[in-house]
Coordinates of N, CA and C in Angstrom, one line a residue:
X1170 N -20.5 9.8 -7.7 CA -19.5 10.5 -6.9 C -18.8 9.5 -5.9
X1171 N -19.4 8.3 -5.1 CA -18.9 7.5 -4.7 C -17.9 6.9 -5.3
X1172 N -18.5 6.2 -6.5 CA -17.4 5.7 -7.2 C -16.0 6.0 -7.6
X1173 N -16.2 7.8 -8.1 CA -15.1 8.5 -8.4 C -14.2 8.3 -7.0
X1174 N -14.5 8.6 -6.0 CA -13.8 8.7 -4.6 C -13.1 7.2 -4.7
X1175 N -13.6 6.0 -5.0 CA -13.2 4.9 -4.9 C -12.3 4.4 -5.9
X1176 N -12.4 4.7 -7.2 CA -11.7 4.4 -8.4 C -13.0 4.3 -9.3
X1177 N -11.9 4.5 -10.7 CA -12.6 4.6 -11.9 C -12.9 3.0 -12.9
X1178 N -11.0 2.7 -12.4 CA -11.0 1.2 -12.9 C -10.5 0.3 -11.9
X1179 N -11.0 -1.4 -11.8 CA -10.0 -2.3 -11.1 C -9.5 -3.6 -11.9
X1180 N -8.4 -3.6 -11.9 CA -7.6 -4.5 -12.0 C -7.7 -5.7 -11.1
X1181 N -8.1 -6.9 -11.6 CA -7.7 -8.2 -10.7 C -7.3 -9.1 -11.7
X1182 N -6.0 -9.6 -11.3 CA -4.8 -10.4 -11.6 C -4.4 -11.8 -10.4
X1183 N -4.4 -12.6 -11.5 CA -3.6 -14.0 -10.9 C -2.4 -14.1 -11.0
X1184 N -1.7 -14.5 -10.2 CA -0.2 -14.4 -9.9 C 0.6 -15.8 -9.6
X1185 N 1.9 -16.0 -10.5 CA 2.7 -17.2 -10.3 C 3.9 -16.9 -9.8
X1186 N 4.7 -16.6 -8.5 CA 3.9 -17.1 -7.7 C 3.6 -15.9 -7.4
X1187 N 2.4 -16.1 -5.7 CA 1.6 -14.4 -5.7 C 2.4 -13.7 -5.3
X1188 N 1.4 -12.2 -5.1 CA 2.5 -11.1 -4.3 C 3.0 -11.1 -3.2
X1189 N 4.3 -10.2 -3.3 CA 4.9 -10.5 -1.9 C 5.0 -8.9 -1.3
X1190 N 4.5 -8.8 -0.4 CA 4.1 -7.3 0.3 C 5.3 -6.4 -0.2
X1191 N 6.5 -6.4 -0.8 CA 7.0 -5.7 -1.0 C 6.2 -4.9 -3.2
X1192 N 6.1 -6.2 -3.2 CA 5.2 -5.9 -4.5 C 4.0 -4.8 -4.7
X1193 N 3.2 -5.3 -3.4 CA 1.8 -4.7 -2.8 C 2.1 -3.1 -2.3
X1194 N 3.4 -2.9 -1.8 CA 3.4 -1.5 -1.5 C 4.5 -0.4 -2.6
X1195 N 5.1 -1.7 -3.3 CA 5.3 -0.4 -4.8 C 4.1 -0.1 -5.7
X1196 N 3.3 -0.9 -5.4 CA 1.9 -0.8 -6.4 C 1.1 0.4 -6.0
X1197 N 1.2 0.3 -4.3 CA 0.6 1.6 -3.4 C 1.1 3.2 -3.5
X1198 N 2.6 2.7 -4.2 CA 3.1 3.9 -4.8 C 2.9 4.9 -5.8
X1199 N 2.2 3.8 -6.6 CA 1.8 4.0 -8.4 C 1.1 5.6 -8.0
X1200 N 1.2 6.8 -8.7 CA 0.2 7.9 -8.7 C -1.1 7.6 -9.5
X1201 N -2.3 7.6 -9.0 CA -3.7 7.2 -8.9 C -4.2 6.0 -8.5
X1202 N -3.6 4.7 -7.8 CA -3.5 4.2 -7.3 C -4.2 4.5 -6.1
X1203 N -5.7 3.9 -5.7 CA -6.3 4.1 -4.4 C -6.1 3.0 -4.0
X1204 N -6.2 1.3 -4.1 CA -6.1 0.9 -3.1 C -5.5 -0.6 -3.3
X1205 N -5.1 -1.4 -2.9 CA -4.1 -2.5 -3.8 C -4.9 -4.0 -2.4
X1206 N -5.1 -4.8 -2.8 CA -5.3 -5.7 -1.9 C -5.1 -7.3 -2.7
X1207 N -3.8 -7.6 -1.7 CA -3.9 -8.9 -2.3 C -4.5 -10.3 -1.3
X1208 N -4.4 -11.2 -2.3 CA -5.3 -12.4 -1.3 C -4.8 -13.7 -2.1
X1209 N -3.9 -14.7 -1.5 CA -2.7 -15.4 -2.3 C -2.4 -14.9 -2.9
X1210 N -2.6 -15.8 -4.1 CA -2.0 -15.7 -5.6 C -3.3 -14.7 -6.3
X1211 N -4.0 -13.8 -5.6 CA -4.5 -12.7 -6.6 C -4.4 -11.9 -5.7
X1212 N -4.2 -10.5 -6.7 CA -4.1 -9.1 -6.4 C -5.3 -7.9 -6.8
X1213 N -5.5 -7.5 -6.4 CA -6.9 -6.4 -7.0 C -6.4 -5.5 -6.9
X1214 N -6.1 -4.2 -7.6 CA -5.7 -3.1 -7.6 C -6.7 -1.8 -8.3
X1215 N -7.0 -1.0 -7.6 CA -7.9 0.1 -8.0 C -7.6 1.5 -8.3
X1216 N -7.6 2.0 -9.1 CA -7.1 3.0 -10.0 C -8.5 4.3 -10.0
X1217 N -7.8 5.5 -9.8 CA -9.1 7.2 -9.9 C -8.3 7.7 -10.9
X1218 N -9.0 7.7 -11.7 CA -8.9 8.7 -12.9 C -7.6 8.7 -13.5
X1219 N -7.0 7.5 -13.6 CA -5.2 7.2 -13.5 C -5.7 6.1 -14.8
X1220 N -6.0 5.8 -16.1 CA -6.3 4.5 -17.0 C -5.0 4.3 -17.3
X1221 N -4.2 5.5 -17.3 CA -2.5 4.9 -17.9 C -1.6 4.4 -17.2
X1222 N -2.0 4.4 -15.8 CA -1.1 3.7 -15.0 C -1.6 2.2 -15.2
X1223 N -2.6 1.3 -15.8 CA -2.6 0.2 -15.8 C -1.4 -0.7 -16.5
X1224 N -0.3 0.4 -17.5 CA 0.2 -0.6 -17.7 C 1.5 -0.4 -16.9
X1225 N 1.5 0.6 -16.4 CA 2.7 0.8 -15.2 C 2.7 -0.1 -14.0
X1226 N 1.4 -0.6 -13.7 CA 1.0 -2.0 -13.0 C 1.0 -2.9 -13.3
X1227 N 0.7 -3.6 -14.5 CA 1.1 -4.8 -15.3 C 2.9 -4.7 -15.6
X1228 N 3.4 -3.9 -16.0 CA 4.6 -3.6 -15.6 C 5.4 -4.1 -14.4
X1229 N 4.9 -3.6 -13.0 CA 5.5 -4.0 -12.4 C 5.5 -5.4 -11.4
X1230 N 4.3 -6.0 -11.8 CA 3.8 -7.1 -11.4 C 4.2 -8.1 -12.2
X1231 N 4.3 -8.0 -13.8 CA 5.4 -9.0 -14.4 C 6.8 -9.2 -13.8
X1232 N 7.2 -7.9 -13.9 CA 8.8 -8.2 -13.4 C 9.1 -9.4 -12.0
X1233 N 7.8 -9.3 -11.4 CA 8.4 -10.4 -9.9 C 7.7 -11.5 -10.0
X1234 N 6.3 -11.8 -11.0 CA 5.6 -12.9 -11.2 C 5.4 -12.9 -12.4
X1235 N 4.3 -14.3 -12.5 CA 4.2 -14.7 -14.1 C 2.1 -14.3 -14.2
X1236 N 1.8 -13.8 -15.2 CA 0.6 -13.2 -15.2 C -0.3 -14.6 -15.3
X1237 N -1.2 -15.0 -14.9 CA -2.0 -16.2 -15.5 C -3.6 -15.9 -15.3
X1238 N -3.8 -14.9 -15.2 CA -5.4 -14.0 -15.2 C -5.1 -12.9 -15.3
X1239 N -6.0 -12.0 -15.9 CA -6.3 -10.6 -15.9 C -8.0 -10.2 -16.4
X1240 N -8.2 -9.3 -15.6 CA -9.8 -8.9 -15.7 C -9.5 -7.3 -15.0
X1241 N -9.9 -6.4 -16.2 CA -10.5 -5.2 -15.8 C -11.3 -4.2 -16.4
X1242 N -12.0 -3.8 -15.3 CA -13.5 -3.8 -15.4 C -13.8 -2.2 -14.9
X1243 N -15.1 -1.7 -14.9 CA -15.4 -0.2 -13.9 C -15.4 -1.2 -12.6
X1244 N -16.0 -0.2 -11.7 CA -16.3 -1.0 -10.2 C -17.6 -0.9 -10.0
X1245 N -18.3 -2.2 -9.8 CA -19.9 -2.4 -9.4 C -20.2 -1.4 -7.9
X1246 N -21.1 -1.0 -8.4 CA -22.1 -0.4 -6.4 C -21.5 -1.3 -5.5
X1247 N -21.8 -2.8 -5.9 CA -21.5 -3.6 -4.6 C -19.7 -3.5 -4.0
X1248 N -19.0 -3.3 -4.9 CA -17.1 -3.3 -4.5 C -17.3 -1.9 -3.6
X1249 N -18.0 -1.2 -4.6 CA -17.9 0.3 -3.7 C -18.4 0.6 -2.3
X1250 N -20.0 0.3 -2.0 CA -20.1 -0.5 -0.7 C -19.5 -1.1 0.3
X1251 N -19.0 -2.3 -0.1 CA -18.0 -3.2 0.1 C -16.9 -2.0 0.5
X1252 N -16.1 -1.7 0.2 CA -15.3 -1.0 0.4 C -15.0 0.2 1.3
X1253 N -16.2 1.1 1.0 CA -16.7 2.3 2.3 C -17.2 2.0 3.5
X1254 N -18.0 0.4 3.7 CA -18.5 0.0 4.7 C -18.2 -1.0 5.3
X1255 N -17.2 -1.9 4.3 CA -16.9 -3.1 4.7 C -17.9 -3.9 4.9
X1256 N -19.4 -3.7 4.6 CA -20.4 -4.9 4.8 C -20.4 -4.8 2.5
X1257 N -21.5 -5.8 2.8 CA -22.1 -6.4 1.7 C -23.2 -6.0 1.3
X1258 N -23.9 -5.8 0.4 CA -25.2 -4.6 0.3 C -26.2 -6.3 0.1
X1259 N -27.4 -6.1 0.6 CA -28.4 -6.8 1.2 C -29.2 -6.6 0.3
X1260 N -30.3 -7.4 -0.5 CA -31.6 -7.1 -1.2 C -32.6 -7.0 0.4

């Protein structure tokens, strides 16, 4: 249930050059699109129950940059955590 609330799938992409906040908030636009965070030259973008919007994202992150990584994955306990609490889950 957590997870669902937080996304189904994430996207993290490397970027030449990275995003530029106007990038970051057409991506926030995308419909299922929960939560977009870039950090330089990478972007993480997280997606609920939206799998076909991934290439409407890849889509629009080509058009302003050049792709040089892509990884996507479910989202681990720990991103979810991370994300609802902003801490780090501890052994």
């Amino acid at each position: 249930q957590l997870s669902r609330r937080y996304g189904d799938t994430v996207i993290e992409m490397v970027l030449e050059p990275g995003p530029s906040s106007e990038l970051v908030a057409r991506l926030r636009d995308i419909q299922g699109v929960t939560d977009v965070v870039a950090i330089e030259s990478a972007i993480k973008v997280t997606l609920a129950g939206a799998r076909e919007a991934v290439g409407q994202v890849v889509t629009l992150v080509t058009k302003e940059s050049r792709l040089v990584g892509f990884d996507q994955h479910q989202p681990s306990l720990d991103e979810v955590f991370l994300h609802l609490t902003g801490r780090e889950l501890r052994d």
